[in-house]
mmCIF file of C-alpha atoms (C1' of nucleotides) in Angstrom:
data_model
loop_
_atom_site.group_PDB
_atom_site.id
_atom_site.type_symbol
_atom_site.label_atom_id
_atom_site.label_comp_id
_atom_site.label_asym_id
_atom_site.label_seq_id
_atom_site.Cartn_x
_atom_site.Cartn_y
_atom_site.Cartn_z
ATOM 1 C CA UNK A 1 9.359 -25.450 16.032
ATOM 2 C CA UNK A 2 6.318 -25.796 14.100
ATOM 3 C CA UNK A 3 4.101 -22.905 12.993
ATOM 4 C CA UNK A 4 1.089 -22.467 11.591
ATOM 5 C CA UNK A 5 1.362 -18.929 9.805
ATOM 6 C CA UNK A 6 -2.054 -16.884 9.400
ATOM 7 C CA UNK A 7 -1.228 -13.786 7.929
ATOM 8 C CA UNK A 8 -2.699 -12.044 4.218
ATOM 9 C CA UNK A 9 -0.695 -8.787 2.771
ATOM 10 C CA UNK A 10 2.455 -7.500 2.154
ATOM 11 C CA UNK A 11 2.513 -7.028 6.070
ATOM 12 C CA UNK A 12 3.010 -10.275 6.956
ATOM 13 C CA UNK A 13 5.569 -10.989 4.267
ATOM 14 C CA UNK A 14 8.693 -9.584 6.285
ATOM 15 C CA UNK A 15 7.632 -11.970 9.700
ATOM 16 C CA UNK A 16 6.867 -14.881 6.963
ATOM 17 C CA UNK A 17 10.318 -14.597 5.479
ATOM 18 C CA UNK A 18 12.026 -14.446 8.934
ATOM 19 C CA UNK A 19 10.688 -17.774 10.117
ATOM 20 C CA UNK A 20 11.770 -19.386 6.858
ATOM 21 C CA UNK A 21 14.751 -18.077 7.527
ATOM 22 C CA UNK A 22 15.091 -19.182 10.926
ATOM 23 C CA UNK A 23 14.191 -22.982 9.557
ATOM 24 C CA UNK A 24 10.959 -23.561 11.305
ATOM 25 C CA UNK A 25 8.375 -25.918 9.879
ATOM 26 C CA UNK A 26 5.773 -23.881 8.446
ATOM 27 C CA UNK A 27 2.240 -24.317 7.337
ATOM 28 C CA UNK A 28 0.507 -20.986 6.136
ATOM 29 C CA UNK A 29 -2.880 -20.414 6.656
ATOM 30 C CA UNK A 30 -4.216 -17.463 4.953
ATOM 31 C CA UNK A 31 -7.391 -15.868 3.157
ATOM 32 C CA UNK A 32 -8.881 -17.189 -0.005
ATOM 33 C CA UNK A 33 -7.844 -15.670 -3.767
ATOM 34 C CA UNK A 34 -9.826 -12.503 -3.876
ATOM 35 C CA UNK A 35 -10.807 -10.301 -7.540
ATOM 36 C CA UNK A 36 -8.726 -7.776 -7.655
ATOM 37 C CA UNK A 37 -8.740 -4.411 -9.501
ATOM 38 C CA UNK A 38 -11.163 -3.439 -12.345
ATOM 39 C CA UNK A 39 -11.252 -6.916 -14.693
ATOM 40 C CA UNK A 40 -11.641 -8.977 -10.893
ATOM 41 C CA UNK A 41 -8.956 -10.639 -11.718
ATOM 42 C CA UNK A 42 -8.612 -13.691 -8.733
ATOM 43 C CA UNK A 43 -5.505 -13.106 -7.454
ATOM 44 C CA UNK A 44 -3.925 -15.127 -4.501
ATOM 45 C CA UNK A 45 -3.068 -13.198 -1.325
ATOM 46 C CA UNK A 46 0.963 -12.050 -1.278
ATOM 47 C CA UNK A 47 1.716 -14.880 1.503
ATOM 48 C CA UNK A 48 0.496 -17.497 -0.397
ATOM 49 C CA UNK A 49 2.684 -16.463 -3.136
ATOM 50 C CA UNK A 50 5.566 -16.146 -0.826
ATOM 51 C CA UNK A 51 4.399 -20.007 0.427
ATOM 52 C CA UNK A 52 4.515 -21.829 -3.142
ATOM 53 C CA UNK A 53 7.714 -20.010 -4.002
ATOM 54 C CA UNK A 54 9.310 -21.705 -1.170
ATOM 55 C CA UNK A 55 7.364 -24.975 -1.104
ATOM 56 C CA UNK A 56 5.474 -24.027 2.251
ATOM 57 C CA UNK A 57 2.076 -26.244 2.097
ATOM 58 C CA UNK A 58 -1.091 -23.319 2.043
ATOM 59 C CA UNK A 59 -4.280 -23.461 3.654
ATOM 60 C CA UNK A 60 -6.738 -21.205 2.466
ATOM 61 C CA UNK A 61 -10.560 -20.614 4.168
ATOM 62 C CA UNK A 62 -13.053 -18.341 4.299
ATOM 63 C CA UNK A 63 -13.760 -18.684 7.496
ATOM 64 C CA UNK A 64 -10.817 -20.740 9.863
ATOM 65 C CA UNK A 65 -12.958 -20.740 13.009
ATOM 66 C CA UNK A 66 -15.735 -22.886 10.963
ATOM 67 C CA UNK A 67 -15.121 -26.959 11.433
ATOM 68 C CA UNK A 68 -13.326 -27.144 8.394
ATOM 69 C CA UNK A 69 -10.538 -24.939 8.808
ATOM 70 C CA UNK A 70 -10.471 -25.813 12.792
ATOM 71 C CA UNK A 71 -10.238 -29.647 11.507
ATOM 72 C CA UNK A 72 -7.376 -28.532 9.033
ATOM 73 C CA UNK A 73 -5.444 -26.622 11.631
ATOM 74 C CA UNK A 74 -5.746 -29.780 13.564
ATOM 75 C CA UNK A 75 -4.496 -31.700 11.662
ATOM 76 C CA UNK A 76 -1.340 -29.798 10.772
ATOM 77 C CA UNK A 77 -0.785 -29.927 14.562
ATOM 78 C CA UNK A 78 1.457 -26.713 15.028
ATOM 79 C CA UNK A 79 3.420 -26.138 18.610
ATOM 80 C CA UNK A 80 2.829 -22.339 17.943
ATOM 81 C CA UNK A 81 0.695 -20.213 15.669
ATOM 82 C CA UNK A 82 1.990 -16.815 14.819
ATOM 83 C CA UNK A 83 -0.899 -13.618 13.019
ATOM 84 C CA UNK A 84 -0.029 -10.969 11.409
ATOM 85 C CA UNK A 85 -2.513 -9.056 9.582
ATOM 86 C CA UNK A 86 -4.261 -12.250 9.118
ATOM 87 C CA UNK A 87 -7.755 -10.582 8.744
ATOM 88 C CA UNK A 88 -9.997 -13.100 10.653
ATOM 89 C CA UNK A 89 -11.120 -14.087 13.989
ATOM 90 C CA UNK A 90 -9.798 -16.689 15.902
ATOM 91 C CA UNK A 91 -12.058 -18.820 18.388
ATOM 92 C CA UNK A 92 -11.132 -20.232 21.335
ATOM 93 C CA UNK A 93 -11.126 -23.773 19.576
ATOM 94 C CA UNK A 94 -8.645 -22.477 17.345
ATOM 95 C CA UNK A 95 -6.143 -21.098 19.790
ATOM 96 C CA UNK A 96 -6.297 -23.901 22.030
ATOM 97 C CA UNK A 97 -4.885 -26.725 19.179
ATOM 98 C CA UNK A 98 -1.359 -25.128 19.498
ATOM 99 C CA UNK A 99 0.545 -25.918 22.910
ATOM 100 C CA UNK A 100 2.092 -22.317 23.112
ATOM 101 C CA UNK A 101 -1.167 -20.494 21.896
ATOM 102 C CA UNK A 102 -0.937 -17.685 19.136
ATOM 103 C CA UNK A 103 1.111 -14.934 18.951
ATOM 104 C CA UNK A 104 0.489 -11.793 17.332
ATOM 105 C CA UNK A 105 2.027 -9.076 15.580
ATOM 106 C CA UNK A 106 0.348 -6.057 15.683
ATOM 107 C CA UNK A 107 1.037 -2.506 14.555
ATOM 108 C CA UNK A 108 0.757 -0.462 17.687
ATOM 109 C CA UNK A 109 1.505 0.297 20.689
ATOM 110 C CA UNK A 110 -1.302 -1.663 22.305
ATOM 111 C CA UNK A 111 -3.751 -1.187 24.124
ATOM 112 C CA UNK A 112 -3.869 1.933 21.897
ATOM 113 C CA UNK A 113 -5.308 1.660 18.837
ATOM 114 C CA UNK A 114 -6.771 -1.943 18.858
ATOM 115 C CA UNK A 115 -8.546 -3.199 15.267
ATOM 116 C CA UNK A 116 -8.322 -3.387 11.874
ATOM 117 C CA UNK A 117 -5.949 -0.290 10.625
ATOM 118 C CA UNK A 118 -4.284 0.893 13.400
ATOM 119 C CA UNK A 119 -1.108 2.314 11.250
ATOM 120 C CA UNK A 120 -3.485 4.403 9.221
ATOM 121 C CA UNK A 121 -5.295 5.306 12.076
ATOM 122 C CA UNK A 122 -2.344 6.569 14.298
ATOM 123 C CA UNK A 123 -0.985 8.726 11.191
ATOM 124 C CA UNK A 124 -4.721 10.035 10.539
ATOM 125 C CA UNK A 125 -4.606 10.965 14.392
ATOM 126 C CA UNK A 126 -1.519 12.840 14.062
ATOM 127 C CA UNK A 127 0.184 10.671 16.663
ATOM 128 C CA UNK A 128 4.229 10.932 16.604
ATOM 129 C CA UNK A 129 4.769 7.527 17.623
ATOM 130 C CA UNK A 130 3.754 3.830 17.094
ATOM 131 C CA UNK A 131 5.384 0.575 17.202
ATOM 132 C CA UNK A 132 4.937 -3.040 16.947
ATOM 133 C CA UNK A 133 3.329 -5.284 20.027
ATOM 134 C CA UNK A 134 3.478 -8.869 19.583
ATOM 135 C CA UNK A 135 1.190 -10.195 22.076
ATOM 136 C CA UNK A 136 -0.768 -13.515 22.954
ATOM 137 C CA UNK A 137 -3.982 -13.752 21.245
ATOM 138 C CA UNK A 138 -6.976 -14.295 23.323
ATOM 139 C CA UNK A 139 -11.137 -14.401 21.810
ATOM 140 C CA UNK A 140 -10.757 -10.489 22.195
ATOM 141 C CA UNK A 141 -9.927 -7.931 19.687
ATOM 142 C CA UNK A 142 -6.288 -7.374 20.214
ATOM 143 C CA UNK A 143 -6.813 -8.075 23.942
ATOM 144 C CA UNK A 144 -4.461 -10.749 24.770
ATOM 145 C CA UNK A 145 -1.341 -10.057 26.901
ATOM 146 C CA UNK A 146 1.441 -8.006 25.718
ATOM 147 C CA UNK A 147 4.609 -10.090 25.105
ATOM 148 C CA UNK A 148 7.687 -7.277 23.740
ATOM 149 C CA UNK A 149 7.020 -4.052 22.223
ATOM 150 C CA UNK A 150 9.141 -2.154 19.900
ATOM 151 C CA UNK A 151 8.538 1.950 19.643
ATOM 152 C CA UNK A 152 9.287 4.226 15.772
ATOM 153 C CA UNK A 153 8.489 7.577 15.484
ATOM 154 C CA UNK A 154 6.211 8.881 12.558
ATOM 155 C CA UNK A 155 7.259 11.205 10.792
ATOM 156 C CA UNK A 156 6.114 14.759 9.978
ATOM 157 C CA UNK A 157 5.635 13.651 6.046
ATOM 158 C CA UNK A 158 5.024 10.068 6.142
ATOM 159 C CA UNK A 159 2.401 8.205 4.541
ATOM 160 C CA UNK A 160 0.260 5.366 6.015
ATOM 161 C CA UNK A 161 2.187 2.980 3.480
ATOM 162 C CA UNK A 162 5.387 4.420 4.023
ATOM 163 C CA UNK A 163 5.097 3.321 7.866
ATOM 164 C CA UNK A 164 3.458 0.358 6.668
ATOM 165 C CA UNK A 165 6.388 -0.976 5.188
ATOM 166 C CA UNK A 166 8.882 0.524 7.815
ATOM 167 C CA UNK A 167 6.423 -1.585 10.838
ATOM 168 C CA UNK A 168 6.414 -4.630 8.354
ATOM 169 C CA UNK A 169 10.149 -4.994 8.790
ATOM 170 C CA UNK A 170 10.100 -3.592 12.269
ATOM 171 C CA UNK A 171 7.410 -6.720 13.001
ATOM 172 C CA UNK A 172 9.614 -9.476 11.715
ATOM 173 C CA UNK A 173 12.368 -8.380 13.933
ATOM 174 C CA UNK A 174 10.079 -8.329 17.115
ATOM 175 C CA UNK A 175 8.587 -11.293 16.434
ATOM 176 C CA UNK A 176 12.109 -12.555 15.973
ATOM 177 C CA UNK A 177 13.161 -12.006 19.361
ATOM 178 C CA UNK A 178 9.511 -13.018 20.640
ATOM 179 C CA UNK A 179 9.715 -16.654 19.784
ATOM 180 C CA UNK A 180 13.906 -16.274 20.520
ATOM 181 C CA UNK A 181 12.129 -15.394 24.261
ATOM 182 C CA UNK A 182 9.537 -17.979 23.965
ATOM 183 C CA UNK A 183 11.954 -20.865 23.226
ATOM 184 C CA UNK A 184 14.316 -19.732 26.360
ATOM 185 C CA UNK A 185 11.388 -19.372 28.443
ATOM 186 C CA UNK A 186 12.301 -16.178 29.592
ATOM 187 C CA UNK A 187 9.104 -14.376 27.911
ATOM 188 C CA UNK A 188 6.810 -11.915 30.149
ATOM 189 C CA UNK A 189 3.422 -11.573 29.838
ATOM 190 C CA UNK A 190 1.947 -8.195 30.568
ATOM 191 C CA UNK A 191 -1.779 -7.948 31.000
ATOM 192 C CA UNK A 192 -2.886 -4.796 28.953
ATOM 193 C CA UNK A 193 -4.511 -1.460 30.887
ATOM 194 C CA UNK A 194 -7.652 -2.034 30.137
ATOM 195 C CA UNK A 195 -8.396 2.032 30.956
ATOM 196 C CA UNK A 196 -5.642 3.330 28.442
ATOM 197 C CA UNK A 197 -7.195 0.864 25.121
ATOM 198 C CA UNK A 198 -8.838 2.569 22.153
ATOM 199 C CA UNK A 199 -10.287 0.588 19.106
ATOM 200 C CA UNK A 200 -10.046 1.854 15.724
ATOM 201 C CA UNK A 201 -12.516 0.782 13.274
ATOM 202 C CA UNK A 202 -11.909 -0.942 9.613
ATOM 203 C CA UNK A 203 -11.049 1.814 7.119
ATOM 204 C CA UNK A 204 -13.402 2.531 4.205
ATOM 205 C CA UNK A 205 -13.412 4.713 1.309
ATOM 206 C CA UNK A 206 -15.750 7.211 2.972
ATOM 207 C CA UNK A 207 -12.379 7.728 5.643
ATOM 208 C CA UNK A 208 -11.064 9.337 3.082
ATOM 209 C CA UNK A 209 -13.024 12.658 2.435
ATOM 210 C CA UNK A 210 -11.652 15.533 3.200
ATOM 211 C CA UNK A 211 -13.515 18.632 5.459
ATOM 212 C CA UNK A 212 -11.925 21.477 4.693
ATOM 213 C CA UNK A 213 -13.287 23.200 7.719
ATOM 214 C CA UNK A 214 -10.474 21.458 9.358
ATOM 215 C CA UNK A 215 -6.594 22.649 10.150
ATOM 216 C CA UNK A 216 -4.167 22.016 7.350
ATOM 217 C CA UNK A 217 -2.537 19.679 9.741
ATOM 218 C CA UNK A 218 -5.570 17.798 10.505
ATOM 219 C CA UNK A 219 -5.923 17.648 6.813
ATOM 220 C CA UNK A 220 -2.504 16.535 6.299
ATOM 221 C CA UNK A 221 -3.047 13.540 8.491
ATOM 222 C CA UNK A 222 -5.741 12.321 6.519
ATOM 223 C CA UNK A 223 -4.177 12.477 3.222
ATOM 224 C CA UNK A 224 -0.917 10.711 4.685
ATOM 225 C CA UNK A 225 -3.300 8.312 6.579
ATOM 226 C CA UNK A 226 -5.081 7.511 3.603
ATOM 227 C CA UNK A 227 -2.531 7.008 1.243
ATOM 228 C CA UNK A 228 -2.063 4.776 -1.006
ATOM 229 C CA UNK A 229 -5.997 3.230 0.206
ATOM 230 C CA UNK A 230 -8.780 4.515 0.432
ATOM 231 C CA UNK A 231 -6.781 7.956 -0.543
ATOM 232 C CA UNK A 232 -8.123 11.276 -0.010
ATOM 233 C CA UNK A 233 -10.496 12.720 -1.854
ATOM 234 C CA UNK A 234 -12.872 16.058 -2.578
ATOM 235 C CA UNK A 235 -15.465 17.018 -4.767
ATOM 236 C CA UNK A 236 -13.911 19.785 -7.474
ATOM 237 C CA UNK A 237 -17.314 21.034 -9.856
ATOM 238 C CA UNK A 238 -18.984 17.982 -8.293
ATOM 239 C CA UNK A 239 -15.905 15.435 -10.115
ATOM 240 C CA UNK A 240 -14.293 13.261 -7.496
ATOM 241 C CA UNK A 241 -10.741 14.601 -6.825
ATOM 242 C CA UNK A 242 -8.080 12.735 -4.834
ATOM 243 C CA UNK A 243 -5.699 14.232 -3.220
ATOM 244 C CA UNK A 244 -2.581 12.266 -2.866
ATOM 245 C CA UNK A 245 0.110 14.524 -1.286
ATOM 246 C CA UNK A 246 0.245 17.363 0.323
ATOM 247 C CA UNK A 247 2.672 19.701 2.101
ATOM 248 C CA UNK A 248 2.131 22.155 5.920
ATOM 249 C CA UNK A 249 3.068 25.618 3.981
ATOM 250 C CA UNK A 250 3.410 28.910 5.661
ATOM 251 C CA UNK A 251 2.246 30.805 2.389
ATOM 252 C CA UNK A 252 -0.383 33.109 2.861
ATOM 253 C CA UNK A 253 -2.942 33.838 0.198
ATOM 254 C CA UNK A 254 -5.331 35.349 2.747
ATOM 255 C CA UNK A 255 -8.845 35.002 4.069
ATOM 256 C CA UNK A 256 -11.165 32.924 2.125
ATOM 257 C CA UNK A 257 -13.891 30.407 2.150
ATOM 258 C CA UNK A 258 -12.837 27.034 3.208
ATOM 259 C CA UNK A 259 -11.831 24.358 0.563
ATOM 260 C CA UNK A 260 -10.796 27.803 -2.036
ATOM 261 C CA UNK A 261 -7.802 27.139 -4.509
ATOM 262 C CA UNK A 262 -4.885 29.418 -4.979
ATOM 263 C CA UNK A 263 -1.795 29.141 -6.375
ATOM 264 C CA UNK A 264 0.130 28.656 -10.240
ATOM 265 C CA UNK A 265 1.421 26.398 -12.013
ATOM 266 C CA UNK A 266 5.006 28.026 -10.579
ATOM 267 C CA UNK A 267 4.307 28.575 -7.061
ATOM 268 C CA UNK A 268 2.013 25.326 -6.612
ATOM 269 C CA UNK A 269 -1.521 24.610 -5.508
ATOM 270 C CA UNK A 270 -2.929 25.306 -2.707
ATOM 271 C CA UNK A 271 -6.158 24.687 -0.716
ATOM 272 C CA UNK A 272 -7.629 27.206 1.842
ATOM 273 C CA UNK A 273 -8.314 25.190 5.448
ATOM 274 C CA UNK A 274 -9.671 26.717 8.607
ATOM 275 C CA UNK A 275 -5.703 27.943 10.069
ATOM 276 C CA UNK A 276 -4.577 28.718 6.735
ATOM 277 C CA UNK A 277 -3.262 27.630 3.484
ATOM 278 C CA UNK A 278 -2.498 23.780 2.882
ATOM 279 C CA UNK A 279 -0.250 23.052 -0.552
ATOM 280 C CA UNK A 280 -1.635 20.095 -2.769
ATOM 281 C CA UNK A 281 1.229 18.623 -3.849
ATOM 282 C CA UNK A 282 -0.038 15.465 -6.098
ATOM 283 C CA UNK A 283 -3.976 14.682 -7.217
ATOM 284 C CA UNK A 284 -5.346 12.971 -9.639
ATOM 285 C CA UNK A 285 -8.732 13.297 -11.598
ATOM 286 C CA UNK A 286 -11.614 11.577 -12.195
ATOM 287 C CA UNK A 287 -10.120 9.351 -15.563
ATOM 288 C CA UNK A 288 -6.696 10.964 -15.278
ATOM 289 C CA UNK A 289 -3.572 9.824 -14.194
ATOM 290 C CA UNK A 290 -1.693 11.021 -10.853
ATOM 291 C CA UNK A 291 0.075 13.715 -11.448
ATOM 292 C CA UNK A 292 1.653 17.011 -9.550
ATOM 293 C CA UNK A 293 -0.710 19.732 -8.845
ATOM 294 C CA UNK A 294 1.619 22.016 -10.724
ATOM 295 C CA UNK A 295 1.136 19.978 -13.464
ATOM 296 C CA UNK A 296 -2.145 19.658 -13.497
ATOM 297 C CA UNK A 297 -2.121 23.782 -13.233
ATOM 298 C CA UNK A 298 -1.282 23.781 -16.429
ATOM 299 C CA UNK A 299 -3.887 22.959 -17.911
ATOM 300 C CA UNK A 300 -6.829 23.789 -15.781
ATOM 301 C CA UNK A 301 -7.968 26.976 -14.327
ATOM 302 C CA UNK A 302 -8.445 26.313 -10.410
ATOM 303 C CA UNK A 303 -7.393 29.486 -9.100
ATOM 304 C CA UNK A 304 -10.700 30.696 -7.191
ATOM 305 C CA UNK A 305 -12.683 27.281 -7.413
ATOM 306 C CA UNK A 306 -14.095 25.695 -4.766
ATOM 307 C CA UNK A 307 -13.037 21.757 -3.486
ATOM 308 C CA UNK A 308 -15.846 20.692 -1.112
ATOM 309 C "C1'" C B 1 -18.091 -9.302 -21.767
ATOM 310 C "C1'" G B 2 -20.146 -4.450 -14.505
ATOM 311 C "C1'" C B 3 -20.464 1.456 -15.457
ATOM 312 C "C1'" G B 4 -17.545 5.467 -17.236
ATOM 313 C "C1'" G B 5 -13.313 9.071 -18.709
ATOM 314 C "C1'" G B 6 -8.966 9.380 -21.709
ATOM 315 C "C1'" G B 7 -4.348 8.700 -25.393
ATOM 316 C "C1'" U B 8 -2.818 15.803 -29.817
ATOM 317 C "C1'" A B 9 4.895 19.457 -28.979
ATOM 318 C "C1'" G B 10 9.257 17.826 -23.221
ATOM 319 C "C1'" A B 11 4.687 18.524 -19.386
ATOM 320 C "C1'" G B 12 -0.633 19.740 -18.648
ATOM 321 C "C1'" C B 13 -4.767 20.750 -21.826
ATOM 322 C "C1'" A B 14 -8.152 22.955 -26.091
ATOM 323 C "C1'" G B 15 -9.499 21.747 -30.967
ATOM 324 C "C1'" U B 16 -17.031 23.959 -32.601
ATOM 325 C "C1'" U B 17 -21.186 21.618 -38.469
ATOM 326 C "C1'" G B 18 -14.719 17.302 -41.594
ATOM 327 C "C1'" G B 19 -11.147 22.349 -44.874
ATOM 328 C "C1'" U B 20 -3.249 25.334 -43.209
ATOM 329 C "C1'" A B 21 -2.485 22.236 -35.555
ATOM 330 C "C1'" G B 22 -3.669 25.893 -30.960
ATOM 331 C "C1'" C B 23 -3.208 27.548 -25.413
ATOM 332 C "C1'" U B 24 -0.445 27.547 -20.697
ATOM 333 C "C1'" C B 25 4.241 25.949 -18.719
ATOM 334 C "C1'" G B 26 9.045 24.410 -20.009
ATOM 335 C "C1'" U B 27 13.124 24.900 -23.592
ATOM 336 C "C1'" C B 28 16.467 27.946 -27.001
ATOM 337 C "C1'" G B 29 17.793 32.994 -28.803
ATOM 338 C "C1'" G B 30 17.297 38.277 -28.220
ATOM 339 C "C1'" G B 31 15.594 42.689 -25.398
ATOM 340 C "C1'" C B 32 14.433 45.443 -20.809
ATOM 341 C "C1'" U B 33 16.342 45.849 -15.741
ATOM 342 C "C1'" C B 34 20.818 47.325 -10.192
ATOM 343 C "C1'" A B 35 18.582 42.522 -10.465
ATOM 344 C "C1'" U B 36 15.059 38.389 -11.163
ATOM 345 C "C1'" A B 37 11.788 32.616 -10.842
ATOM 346 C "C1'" A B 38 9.173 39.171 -13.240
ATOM 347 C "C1'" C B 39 8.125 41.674 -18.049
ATOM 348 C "C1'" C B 40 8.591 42.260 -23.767
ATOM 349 C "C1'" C B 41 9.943 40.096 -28.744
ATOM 350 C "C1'" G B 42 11.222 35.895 -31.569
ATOM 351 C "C1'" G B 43 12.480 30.513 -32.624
ATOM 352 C "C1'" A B 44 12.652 25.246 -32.330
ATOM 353 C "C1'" G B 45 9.767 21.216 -31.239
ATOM 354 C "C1'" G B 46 3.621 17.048 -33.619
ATOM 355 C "C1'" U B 47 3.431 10.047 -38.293
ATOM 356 C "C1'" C B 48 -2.879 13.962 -33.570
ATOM 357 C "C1'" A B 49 -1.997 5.758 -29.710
ATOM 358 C "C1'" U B 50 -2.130 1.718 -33.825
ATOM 359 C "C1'" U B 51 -4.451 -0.503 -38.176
ATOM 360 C "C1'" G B 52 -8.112 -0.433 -41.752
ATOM 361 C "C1'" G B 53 -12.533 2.142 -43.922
ATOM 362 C "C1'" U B 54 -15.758 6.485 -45.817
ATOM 363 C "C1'" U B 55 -14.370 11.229 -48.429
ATOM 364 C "C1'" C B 56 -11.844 15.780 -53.199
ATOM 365 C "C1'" A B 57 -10.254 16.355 -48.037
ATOM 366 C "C1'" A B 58 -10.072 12.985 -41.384
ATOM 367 C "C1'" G B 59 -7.261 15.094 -34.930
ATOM 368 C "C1'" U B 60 -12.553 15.390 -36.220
ATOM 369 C "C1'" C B 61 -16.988 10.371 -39.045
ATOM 370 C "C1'" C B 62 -17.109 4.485 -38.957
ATOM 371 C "C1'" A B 63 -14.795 -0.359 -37.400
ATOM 372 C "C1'" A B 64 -11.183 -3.154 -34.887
ATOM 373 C "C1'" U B 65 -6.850 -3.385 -31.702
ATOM 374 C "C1'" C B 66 -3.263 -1.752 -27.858
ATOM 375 C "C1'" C B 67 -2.373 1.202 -23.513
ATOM 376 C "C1'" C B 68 -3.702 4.578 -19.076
ATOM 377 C "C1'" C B 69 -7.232 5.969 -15.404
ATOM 378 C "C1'" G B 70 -11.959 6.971 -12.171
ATOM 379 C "C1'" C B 71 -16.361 4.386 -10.016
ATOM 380 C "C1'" A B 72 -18.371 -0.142 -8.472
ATOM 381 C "C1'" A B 73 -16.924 -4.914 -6.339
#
RNA sequence: CGCGGGGUAGAGCAGUUGGUAGCUCGUCGGGCUCAUAACCCGGAGGUCAUUGGUUCAAGUCCAAUCCCCGCAA
């Protein structure tokens, strides 16, 4: 078969790989180079990188819906388009060039948790389970019907990227069988319960500060959910402070006002929420490295300060 | 050349107007103790990122270079 690919991160990699595998003709479609870290250096998006390595033919717009990337999806004339984390919106002139429409892979268990991040999302939420929906892509935001669905559960300590990479794979192997269904003809489409969806929005860097008037596990999700981007992060003597890991402890250090530190450099850090005591188990300063909190201990007095 | 912080003992940090290199933790040895991750005493461990310059004297002042990081995008 021939696919047109749209898909940008690391995400899409593991479903990219798998239909190279699987000896499709591919075409991928995917966002332009973007500046990246603190010299903006242009840097091409991992699929495209995956693409040349393998002599697949790239197609990069800003925009695919405008004429221009419409006319060049046109032109490559696919039989199926496949997104995954593709990061742009899809007209109905776009869908309508391939003969089997678009499916996509998305990291949920749809309609829940419709949008932009939905794996950091469900781990910021505290939810215990997620998966991977492909479905058929309509004009909607992750409204199209649901094709096969594949469940994980999150786990008590896992970070957004941990589950990130764990869905990645997990989203190649639905996909997998998706098309395998598609070219058999025995896929189902399953309208989605309109009453049961929930959007999540884009995540920014503001996501990521922490209220310590929170519990420790609502706390917990957020730092999880954040990491490794935006990352968590608190004020400490007005510096920015992120919080990388951090641990549910059953230590005590008693009553005090939210966002206190206790702890030593033996014992570890730990940060007063509003159930109780939540360890810090990796931060980094403003200009420092990452490092552990006991580390960091060392050498600076927190014991009694005040993260707001 | 976007703004800014930083490279000092194994780790995390301090080092004032240039004048013998310090603290906490770890480590090693000894002591105390029923015992200990606790406490006491002692020891080892540094080309102060690199190169050049100023000076009687540079971790400290000047210049250049390399590396790490925060913010902004």
């Amino acid at each position: 078969m021939k696919i047109a690919f749209l898909g940008t991160p690391e995400f899409a990699l593991p479903s990219l790989d798998m239909l190279e595998r699987s000896g499709h003709a591919l075409g991928v479609f995917t966002q332009p180079d973007r500046p990246v870290g603190r010299h903006a250096v242009l840097t091409p998006p991992p699929t495209k990188v995956y693409a040349e390595a393998h002599g697949i033919p790239v197609f990069q717009f800003e925009k695919i819906r405008l004429p221009e990337g419409v006319q060049a999806l046109r032109a490559f004339a696919p039989d199926l388009m496949v997104t995954a984390a593709f990061g742009q919106i899809l007209s109905a002139e776009n869908l309508a060039i391939p003969q089997y429409g678009c499916i996509n892979v998305h990291g949920s268990l749809l309609p829940k948790y419709r949008g932009a991040a939905p794996i950091q999302w469900a781990v910021i939420n505290g939810e215990t389970e997620t998966g991977i929906t492909t479905m058929l892509t309509d004009v909607g935001m992750d409204t199209g019907d649901i094709l096969l669905v594949d469940r994980v559960a999150i786990g008590e300590n896992e970070t957004a990227g941990e589950l990130f990479e764990r869905l990645s794979v997990l989203g190649a192997e639905t996909l997998r069988r998706t098309i395998a269904a598609l070219e058999a003809g025995t896929l189902v489409r399953t309208p989605q319960n309109e009453s049961q969806a929930t959007k999540c929005p884009m995540l920014k860097k503001e996501h990521g500060k922490i209220d310590f008037t929170k519990t420790t596990r609502e706390v917990h999700n957020l730092v999880r959910g954040t990491n490794p981007w935006p990352g968590a992060c608190a004020l400490l003597e007005g510096e920015p402070l992120k919080v990388h890991i951090t641990r549910l402890s059953t230590l005590d250090f008693g009553s005090a006002p939210f966002g206190t530190l206790k702890g030593d450099a033996k014992t570890g850090l730990f940060v007063r929420c509003n159930d109780g005591w939540l360890e810090i188990v990796e931060l980094q300063a403003s200009g420092a490295k990452r490092m552990n909190a006991k580390d960091f201990l060392k050498g600076h007095p927190l014991v009694g300060k005040l993260l707001a």
